Amino acid sequence: MYMADSTFECFLLTANCRDNGPRCEITLWAAGEPGARARITVTDFRPVFFCPRTVPAAETAAAAERKPLPMRSLSSGDADCLYFNTYAAMQQTARHLRDNGYPVFESDINPLARYLMERMVSGSMRVTGNPRRWGNFTAVVNPHLRGGTFVPNFRAMAVCIDTNEDESIQAISCAEEGAVHKITGGSERRILSDFMTCLMKQDPDILIGWKAAGFTLRIIRERCEKNDIPFELGREKGSRVASSERSRSWRTETITRTVWSAKIPGRVVMDLPSMLRTYNHPADDCRLDFTDSEACAKDILKIFNDAEVLPNAIERSRRTGQTLESVGGSVASFEHLYLPRLHRAGFVANDTADITMPSQPLAGGYVLEPTPGLYDNVLVFDFKSLYPSIVMSFMIDPLGFKVINGDDDKITTPIGTSFSRTNSILPEIIRELMAGRAAATEQKNPYLSTAIKLLMNSFAGVLGSTGCRFFSEHLSGSITKTGQHILKISIEHIEKVSGKKVIYGDTDSIFLDLGKDMEDKAAELGKSISKETGAWLREHLKEKYDANSALELKYECHFRRFFIPPLRHGGTDGQGTKKHYCGAAVDSNGKMELTFRGMESARNDWTDLAKEFQHELFIKLFSGQPLEEYIIATTEHLQRGDYDDKLIYKKRMRKSMDSYTVNVPPHVQAAKLLGTPVRLVRYYITKDGPQPVEKLSAPLDYQHYIDSQLGPVADSILWWTGKNFDKLISGQQDLFG
Ligand code: DCP
Ligand code: MG
Ligand code: MG
């Protein structure tokens, strides 16, 4: 019977791609409305990549089809498209060509990413096909897919487990909007199978956990195995929890981390801490009650809702084409947006393996030599989205770098690189993200605004990353060195028009010293300087480069008092410490609000005592009170044991305890005494060395805290008054000792 095709809208949940016999098969799970969930199977999509037209036919005989398309490679001539029945065949031919010295183009893009990007599917999609009922779901095979705008109501469930010492499961709690199910009592086998029944019945789209893959689902899988129950939590079979090792160099060490991932067909697995971190949300390090799974699941769901993780993830998915749980993926996001537009322009890109490595270290931002000292009335300016706005102003783009249609089409940057004014893709992508960030700011959603800001910056960043097929030191340098130039000319301009001195600047920020008696005029001046400089830059860029400036210098704040510490204790050489300062803004009630950058108070490896001490010292310095008495009193209180609860060091374990053999750092020494592995070590320095808070036995080493917490903090400020911590303290001991 013939059935007319119908169209429905839905949002991508999970996606999978594998060879199934003679064909490559893509499976997508999607959430529609109302309550409808769909499984989309694609067997008629053929994996593809490209090769030069000059490659002999015999070399590509394994392809199901070879088609000359009107496409060229960015580096050389015409390209043909090769179609394959399976992913394996595609990879095999790519390897064969490469081994025989033929270039290949985009052979490292997997069919799933290709399928979605070519259809411009970023989260939302319109599906046209012949849907059939399949159990509780709708199934559709080989439909027509296009990008859409639809967003369903997702069903989210937080999952938390109670375990025994041996990691066997005591209880599993599932929290949903308005309901909590605690599954407990009976055998572990019973708990696990009741949990699966609960999942099938409630049928959530999203499973949320704290360390979702690495802890919750990993243990559930292990216990399923122990109890001989199939580990199947999805809308169809194929649930997996897997780990991989990721190495990364850090200073002289290589750190290997185990990264866990979970794939549950039809259900998105979200790790809440990773999601919060992506949105720079402060709840990232909050403490949950992990001893009570029911309370824990409720808390996880509450944080998930309060922090608006889901709406932000939806927005991000719609802007990057990555699935909802995705947290990184700058390169994949960039390709998802860029490649289809590049193809439409008639070009194919190279493989990532074929990038040209840089000839010298890549340029970064320009950092001014700071002049240390205490200042009155400092204005802070900062460019809004500097790198993205440089990309827009100077049309910086991989395609535009290669293909310029004559002199009229050429735009040249301040550093001498040239781009096309018309063959341009990235500036347009950035323009859309800019609008998205503005909308998020407008809607008072700072987390989404930050997430889009970072995404935009990562799109400038990938051009300088050798993991990206569009890597080029010329492209990346065009952004960063133009940024340096813009900062320098802006500083010169501001000094000229204001008659004041710029005391510090970093990448895109400018600190202007107004001096005494300017508090009433500061805010007005800040606004007018930022406006005037923006206008001047617009004119300057137009005149000199015929460029349309997208640069905007924001007036950020007015520090009533401002301090830059010296580079070295004593600080006689007049050098300041880069990226370190403390500023005090004053609110309408005259209350001082301190901002620390780089300094001890802004770092989480310093004790609470050091932070409070520094905070108080700056309040005193900024309000013209003496410092000495307070310093001496704090030292005495410390020695009397009054501040013991403020002496805890906290440090994350970066690698497993056993990988330290020589030079065991203090936090690892403390962790070893604990006996059980922990992620965050909380410890004291005692007369017997580092000891964890939970197993403190020796008296605290107050001299250590005086020398390494109070001393450095005091000295960086005392320098300004010509004094010194050791002398101050020993003077005391001479008097009273
Ligand atoms: N930058 C970077 N990597 C970072 C921080 C910054 O590449 N970790 C670059 C990109 C930015 C520029 O430095 O454009 C300036 O940094 P800002 O923090 O001032 O960020 P933006 O100017 O992009 O955004 P904002 O509008 O918030 O100032
Ligand atoms: Mg900025
Ligand atoms: Mg900045």
mmCIF file of C-alpha atoms and ligand atoms in Angstrom, residues 382-386 453 508-509 554 556, ligand 2:
data_model
loop_
_atom_site.group_PDB
_atom_site.id
_atom_site.type_symbol
_atom_site.label_atom_id
_atom_site.label_comp_id
_atom_site.label_asym_id
_atom_site.label_seq_id
_atom_site.Cartn_x
_atom_site.Cartn_y
_atom_site.Cartn_z
ATOM 1 C CA ASP A 382 38.520 45.970 27.400
ATOM 2 C CA PHE A 383 37.645 45.117 23.807
ATOM 3 C CA LYS A 384 34.428 43.215 23.354
ATOM 4 C CA SER A 385 35.194 39.819 21.770
ATOM 5 C CA LEU A 386 38.507 41.056 20.447
ATOM 6 C CA LYS A 453 31.958 34.010 23.811
ATOM 7 C CA ASP A 508 42.820 43.591 24.842
ATOM 8 C CA SER A 509 42.562 45.436 28.150
ATOM 9 C CA LYS A 554 34.064 48.614 26.460
ATOM 10 C CA GLU A 556 34.574 48.132 32.176
HETATM 11 MG MG MG B 2 37.824 41.485 25.746
#
